[in-house]
Each structure stands twice: as C-alpha cells, then as structure tokens.
Coordinates of C-alpha atoms and ligand atoms in Angstrom, one line a residue:
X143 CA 166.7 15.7 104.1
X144 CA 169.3 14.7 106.9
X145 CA 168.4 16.4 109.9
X146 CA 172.0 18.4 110.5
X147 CA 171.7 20.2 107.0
X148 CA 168.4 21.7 108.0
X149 CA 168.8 25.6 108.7
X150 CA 166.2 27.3 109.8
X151 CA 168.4 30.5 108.6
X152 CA 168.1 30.3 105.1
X153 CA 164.6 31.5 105.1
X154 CA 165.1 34.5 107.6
X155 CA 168.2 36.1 106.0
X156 CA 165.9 38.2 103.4
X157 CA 162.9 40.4 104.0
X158 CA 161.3 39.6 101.3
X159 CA 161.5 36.1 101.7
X160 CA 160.3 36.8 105.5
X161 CA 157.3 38.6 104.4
X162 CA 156.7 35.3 101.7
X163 CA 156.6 32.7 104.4
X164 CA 155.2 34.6 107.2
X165 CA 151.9 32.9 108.7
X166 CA 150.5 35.8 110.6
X167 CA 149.1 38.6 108.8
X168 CA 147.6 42.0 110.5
X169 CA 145.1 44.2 108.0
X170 CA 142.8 47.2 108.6
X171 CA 140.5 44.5 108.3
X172 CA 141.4 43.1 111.6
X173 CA 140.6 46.9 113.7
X174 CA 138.0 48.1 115.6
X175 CA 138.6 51.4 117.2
X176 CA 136.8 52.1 120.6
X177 CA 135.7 56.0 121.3
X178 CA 134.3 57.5 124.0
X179 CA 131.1 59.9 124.0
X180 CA 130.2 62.9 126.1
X181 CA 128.0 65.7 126.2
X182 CA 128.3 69.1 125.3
X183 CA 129.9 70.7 122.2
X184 CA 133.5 71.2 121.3
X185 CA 135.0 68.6 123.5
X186 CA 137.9 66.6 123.5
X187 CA 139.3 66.3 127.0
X188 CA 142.5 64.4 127.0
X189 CA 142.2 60.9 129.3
X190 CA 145.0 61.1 131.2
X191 CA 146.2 57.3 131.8
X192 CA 145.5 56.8 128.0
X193 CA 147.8 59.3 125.9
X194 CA 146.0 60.0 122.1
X195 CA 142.6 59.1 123.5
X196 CA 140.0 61.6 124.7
X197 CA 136.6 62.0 125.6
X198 CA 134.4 63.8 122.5
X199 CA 131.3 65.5 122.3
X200 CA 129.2 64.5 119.1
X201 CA 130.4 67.3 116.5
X202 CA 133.8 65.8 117.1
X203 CA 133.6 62.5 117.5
X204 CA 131.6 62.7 113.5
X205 CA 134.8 64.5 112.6
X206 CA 136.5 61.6 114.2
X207 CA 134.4 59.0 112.5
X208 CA 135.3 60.6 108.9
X209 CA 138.8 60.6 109.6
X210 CA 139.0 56.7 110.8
X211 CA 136.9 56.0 107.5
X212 CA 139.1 57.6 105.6
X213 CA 142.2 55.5 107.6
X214 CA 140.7 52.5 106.1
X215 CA 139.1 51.4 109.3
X216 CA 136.0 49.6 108.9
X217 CA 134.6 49.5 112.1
X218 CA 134.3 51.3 115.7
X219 CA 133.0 51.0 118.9
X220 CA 130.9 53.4 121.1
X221 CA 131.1 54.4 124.9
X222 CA 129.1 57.1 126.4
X223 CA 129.5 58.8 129.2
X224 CA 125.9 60.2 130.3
X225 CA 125.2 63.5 131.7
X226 CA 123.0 62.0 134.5
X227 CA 123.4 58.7 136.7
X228 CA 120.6 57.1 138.4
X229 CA 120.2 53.2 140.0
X230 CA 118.6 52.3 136.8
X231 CA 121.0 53.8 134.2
X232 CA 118.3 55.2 132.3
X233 CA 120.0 57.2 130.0
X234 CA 121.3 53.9 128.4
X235 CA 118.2 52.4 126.8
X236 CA 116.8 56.5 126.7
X237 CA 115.6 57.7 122.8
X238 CA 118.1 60.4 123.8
X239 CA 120.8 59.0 125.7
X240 CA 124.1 60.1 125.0
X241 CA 125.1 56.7 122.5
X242 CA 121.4 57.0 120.6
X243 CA 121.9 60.3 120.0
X244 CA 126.0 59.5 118.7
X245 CA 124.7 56.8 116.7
X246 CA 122.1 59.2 115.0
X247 CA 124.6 61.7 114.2
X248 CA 127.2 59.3 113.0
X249 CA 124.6 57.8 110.6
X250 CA 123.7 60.9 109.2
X251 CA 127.3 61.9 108.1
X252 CA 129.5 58.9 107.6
X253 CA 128.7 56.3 105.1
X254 CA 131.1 52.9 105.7
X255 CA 131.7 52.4 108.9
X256 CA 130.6 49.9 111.1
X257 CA 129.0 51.3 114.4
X258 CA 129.2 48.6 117.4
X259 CA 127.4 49.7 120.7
X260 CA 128.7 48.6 124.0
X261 CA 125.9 47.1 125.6
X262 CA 126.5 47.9 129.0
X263 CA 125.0 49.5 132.5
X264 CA 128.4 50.8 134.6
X265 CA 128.8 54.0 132.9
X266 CA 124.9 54.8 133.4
X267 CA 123.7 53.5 136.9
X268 CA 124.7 55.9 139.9
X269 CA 126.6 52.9 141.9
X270 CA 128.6 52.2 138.9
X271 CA 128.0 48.3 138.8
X272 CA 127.1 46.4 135.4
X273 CA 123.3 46.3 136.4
X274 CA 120.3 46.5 138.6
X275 CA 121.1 46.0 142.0
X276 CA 119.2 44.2 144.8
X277 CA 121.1 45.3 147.8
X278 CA 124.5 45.3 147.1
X279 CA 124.1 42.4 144.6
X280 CA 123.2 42.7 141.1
X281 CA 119.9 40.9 140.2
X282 CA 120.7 39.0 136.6
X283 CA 117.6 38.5 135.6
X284 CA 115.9 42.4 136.3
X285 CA 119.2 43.3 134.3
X286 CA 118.5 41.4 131.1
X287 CA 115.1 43.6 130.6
X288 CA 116.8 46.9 130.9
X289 CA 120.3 45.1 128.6
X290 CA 117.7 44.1 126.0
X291 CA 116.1 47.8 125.7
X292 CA 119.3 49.3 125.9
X293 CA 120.5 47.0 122.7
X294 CA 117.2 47.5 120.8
X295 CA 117.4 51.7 121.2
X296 CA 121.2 51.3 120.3
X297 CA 119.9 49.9 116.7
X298 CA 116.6 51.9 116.8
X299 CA 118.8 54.8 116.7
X300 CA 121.4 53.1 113.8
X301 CA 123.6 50.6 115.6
X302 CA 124.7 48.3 112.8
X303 CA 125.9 46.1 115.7
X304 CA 126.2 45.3 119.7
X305 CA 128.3 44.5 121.7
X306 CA 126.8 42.8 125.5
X307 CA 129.9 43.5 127.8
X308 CA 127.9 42.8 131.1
X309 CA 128.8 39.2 131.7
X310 CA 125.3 38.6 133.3
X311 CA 124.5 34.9 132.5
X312 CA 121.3 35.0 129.3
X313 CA 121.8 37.7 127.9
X314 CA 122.6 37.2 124.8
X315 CA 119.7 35.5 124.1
X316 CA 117.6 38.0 125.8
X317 CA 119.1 40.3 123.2
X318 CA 118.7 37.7 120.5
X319 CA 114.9 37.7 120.3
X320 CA 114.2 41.5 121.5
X321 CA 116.0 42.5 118.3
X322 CA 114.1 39.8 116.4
X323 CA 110.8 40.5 117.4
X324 CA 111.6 43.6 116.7
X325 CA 113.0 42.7 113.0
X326 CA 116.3 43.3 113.5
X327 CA 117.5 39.5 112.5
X328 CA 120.4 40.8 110.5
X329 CA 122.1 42.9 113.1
X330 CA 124.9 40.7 114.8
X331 CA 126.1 40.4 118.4
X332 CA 129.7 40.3 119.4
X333 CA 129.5 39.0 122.6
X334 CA 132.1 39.9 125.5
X335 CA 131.9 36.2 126.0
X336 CA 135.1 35.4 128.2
X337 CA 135.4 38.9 130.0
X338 CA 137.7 38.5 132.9
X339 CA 137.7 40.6 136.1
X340 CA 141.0 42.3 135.2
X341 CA 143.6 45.3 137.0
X342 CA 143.5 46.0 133.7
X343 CA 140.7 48.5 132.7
X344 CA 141.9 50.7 135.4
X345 CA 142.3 53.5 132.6
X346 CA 139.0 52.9 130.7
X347 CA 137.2 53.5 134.2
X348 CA 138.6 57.1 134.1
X349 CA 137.6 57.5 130.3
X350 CA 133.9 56.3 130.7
X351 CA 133.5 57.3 134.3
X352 CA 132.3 53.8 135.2
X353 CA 134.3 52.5 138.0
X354 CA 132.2 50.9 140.8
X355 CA 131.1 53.1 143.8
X356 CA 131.7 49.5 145.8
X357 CA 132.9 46.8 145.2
X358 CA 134.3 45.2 142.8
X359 CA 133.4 43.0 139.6
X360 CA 134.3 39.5 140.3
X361 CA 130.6 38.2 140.6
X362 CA 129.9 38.6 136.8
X363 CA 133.5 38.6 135.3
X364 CA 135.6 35.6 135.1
X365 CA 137.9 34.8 137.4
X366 CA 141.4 35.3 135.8
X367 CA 142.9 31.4 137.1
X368 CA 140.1 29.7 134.9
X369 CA 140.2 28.0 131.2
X370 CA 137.8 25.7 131.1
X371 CA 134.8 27.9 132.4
X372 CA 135.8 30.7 129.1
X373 CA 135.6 28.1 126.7
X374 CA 132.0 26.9 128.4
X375 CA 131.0 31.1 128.4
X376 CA 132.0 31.2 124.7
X377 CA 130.0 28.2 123.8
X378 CA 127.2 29.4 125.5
X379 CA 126.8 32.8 123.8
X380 CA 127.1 30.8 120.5
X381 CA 124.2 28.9 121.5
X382 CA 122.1 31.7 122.6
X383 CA 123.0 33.4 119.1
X384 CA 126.2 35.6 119.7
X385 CA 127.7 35.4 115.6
X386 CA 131.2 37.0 117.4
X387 CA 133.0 35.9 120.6
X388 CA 135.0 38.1 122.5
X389 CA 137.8 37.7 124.9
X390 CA 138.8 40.5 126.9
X391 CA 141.5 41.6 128.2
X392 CA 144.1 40.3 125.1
X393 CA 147.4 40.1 125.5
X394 CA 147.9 38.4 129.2
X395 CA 145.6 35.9 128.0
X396 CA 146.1 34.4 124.1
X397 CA 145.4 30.7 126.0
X398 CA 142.0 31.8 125.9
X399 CA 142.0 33.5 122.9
X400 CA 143.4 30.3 121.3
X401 CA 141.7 27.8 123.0
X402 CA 138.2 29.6 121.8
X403 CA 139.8 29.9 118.3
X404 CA 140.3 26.4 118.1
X405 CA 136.8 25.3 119.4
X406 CA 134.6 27.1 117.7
X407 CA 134.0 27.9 113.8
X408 CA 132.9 31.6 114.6
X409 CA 135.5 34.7 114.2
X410 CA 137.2 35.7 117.6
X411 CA 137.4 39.1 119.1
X412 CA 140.2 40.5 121.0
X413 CA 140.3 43.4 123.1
X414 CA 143.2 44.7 123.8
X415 CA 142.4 46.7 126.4
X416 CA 143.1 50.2 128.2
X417 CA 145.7 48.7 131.0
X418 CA 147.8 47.2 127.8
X419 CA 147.5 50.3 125.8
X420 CA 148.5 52.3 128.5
X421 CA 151.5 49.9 129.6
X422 CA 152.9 50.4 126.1
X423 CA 152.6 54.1 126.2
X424 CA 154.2 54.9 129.7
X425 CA 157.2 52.3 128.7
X426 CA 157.3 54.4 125.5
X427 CA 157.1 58.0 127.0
X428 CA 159.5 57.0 129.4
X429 CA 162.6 55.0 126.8
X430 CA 162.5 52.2 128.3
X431 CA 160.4 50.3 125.6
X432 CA 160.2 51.3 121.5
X433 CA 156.3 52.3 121.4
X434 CA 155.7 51.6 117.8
X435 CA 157.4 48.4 118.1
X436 CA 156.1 47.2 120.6
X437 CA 152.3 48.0 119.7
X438 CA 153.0 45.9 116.7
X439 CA 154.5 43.0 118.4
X440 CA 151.5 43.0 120.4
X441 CA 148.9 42.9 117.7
X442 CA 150.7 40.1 115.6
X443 CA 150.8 38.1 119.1
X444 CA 147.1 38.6 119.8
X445 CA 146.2 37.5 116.1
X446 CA 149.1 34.9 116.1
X447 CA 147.1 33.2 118.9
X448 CA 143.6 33.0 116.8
X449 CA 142.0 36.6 116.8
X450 CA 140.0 37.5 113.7
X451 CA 139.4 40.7 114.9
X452 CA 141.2 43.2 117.5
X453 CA 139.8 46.2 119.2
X454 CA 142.7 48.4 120.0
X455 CA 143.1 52.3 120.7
X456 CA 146.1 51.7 118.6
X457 CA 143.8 51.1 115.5
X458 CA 144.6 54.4 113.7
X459 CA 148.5 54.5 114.4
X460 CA 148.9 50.6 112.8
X461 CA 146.4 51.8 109.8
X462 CA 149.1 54.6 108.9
X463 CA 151.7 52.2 109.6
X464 CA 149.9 50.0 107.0
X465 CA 150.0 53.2 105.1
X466 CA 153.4 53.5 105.1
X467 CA 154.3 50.1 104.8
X468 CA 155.5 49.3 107.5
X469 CA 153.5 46.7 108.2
Ligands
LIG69 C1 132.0 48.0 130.5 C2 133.4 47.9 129.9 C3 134.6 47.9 130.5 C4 135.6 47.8 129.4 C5 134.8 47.6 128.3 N1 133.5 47.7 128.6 C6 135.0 48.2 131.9 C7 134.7 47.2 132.9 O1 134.2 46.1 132.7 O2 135.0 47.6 134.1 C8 137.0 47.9 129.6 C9 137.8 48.3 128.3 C10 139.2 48.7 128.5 O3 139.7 48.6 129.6 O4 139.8 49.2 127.6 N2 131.6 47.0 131.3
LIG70 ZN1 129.9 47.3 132.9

C-alpha cells in the first residue's frame, strides 16, 4: 500500500480491536509476591515507606498465603527477619530459623503455591553485609559454604525453590551441587543474576532490617553504568546451573532486562523493587500520579522489555484487577 494511506489510527479507535492486536500481555502467571517473616504471634506491623506491606508473624503470613492462593497467584517469595543477629547469620541456614520454620508452616496448610526462599545473609549477620566478613571485606569464598547450607535447610524445610540474591561470584554452582548431592535435582534456582547496587531498596532495608552497619554494597552488586558485565553475570549463572535469571531493580533498567531476554533461551525475572513500589505509592497518596494506573503501566513496560516473570508488591492489587477485568 502507498505509504500516505497508511494510518496507524484505524487499529487504535476500538478497544476491542486494541486488546486483538496488542503484543504484550500481563497474567497472574507472570507474579511473584514477596513477604516478609518475623517472630512472634499476631503480627502485622505496617512498613512505613511501603503502604499495604507489613512484617507477619507465621499464623498470619499462612492466612496470607491462602488468601494469595486463592487470588490466583502461583508463586511467593520469603524474607525473614531473625530474632537474633550474629557475624555469621546463623539463624539463616538454622533447622529453626525464622524462613525454615515459615516454609514448614506454609507447607503444612497451603497446597499450590510456589514457595521461593531468598538466599541471602544481610538480614541475618550482625553487620548487616551479604556475608562473612574478613575485616571489613566480605570473604566470597567462606560465604558460599554458609549460602549453600542456608539454600539446602530452605528446601530441607519445604522450599520448592531459591532464590541466591548475594551477588558473591560461584554461587550458584556452590548451590547447584549441595542440593544435588543432597537429591534435590528438581528444585530450581532463580538467580539474582544482574543485581545492581541500587538507591532503590531503601524501603526493603526497613522491611527486613538488613541495611549495612557500614558501608555500602557496591563490591558484590553491579555497578548501575554497566551493560555488558549483566549480560556476562547472567550467562555465568546459566552455566553454573541457574534455570531463572533475575534482574533487579526493574523498571530504571528494561536495557538489561531486554538485552538478557534476547541472549539467552531461559525465562527472565524482574524485580520490581521496594524504591519503585514505593515511588508509585507516595505519587499516588499525594495526587500527583493515578496509582492504579500507573502500577499497570509499569508492569506492561517491565514485561514489554522481555520479563517472563515479575516480582512485585503490587502482585495482589493487579490479580483483582485481572479479576475485574481490568486488565
Ligand atoms: C537481600 C535483598 C535485598 C532486596 C532483595 N534481596 C536488599 C539489598 O540487596 O540490599 C531488595 C528488594 C527490594 O528493594 O524490594 N540482599
Ligand atoms: Zn544481602
């Protein structure tokens, strides 16, 4: 057809016929909905920076877990905030840390959901940093013994999957073969494979309790100017054995979402994390930006640049949306 009688028009002026031709599509399918663990009974303190999302203790978080299930939300994933602290962030890999004793409890009472376990030392060790320090430094290698008994008591106790967000260099396939010597071939790892040292998990340090006593984490996260080096992280976790690739946080960086989407057959995780959840909210609360709009824009964005699957504190408001049909 001549060029000048093309109009791009025609196929926009019905909704119908927008919702026929459109390329991106966002499903329950898509959602995993991160929750934070604590001790105690009865408890669901509000986190403040992150409006709908609290801290539970088990007896509500299984309540919670039925109603996601119910939602139509396949899948979550667990952070726990442990009673006691020490250098070694022992109650991480414990029989009865805080996340072995979730998982337990969630097992018993829900049937079909997906339970994914952060794999990760910050909320655990006393200094707050992602492993075991030597000095101020963290030692990589001391740190992939204590990441692969912390995975393999995650699925001792139930885990149906993990999640290494450490960013030390090997662990995945330290993980790899402790959970198959062990005989856990067919639990996967979703790897936190192109985690960024980001401003924006400024909110999920006051949820889990896990910001750094010093320092900062730019010596294991990547640094946010790099491309090249994500897609080289993401390949490397594949190797090792990662079955998902995660990039982290989403929305500031679909590049990498979509350059790892492109380069490798494996599905691709997205976390859209608590700095973009609660950027959304606050515009919200305050006018200045329609929430629910918004939130949705952002999703079909992040899976618009290649994301198979989202994690997203917004999981439950876009399944009732789906509900409703909204979406
Ligand atoms: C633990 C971890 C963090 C997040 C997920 N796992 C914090 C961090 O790396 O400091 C951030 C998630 C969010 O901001 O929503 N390492
Ligand atoms: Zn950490």
């Amino acid at each position: 057809m001549v060029e000048e009688f093309w109009r791009f028009r025609r196929l926009r002026m019905n909704a119908i016929v927008r919702n026929m031709v459109a390329e991106t599509v966002l499903t329950k399918n898509d959602l995993i909905y991160p929750l934070f663990v604590i001790h105690g009974e009865k408890v669901k303190n509000p986190v403040k920076s992150m409006p709908g999302v609290y801290q539970m203790s088990i007896d509500v978080l299984v309540d919670e877990c039925k109603s996601i299930v119910d939602l139509g939300i396949p899948a979550i994933i667990l952070f726990g905030i442990p009673d006691h602290k020490d250098p070694m962030g022992s109650d991480a890999y414990s029989e009865n840390g805080i996340i072995q004793r979730a998982v337990r409890a969630i097992k018993k009472e829900v049937k079909d959901l997906v339970i994914i376990t952060d794999v990760c030392l910050c909320e655990y060790t006393s200094h707050g940093h992602c492993g075991i320090l030597d000095g101020e430094i963290i030692d990589n290698d001391k740190s992939l013994e204590i990441y692969s008994k912390i995975a393999l008591t995650q699925v001792q106790a139930g885990a149906d999957m993990v999640a290494p967000s450490d960013m030390m260099d090997g662990r995945v396939q330290k993980i790899r073969r402790t959970l198959d010597e062990h005989g856990y071939v067919n639990v996967p790892i979703m790897s936190y494979s192109a985690k960024f040292a980001s401003s924006l998990y400024g909110p999920f340090r006051e949820a889990a309790q896990g910001a750094p006593k010093f320092g900062d984490r730019k010596s294991h996260q990547m640094d946010y100017r790099n491309t090249d080096e994500a897609v080289r992280e993401a390949e490397q976790d594949i190797l090792e054995g990662a079955d998902i690739v995660m990039v982290k946080p989403a929305g500031m960086y679909l590049d990498i979402i979509h350059r790892v989407k492109t380069n490798f057959q494996v599905p691709v995780a997205a976390y859209q994390v608590s700095g973009e959840y609660a950027m959304i909210k606050a515009a919200g609360e305050k006018g200045w930006l329609d929430e629910e709009k918004v939130m949705i824009e952002s999703l079909f964005a992040i899976k618009r640049a290649g994301a198979d699957l989202i994690l997203t504190y917004f999981a439950k408001d876009i399944a009732k949306l789906i509900d409703k049909g909204v979406i």
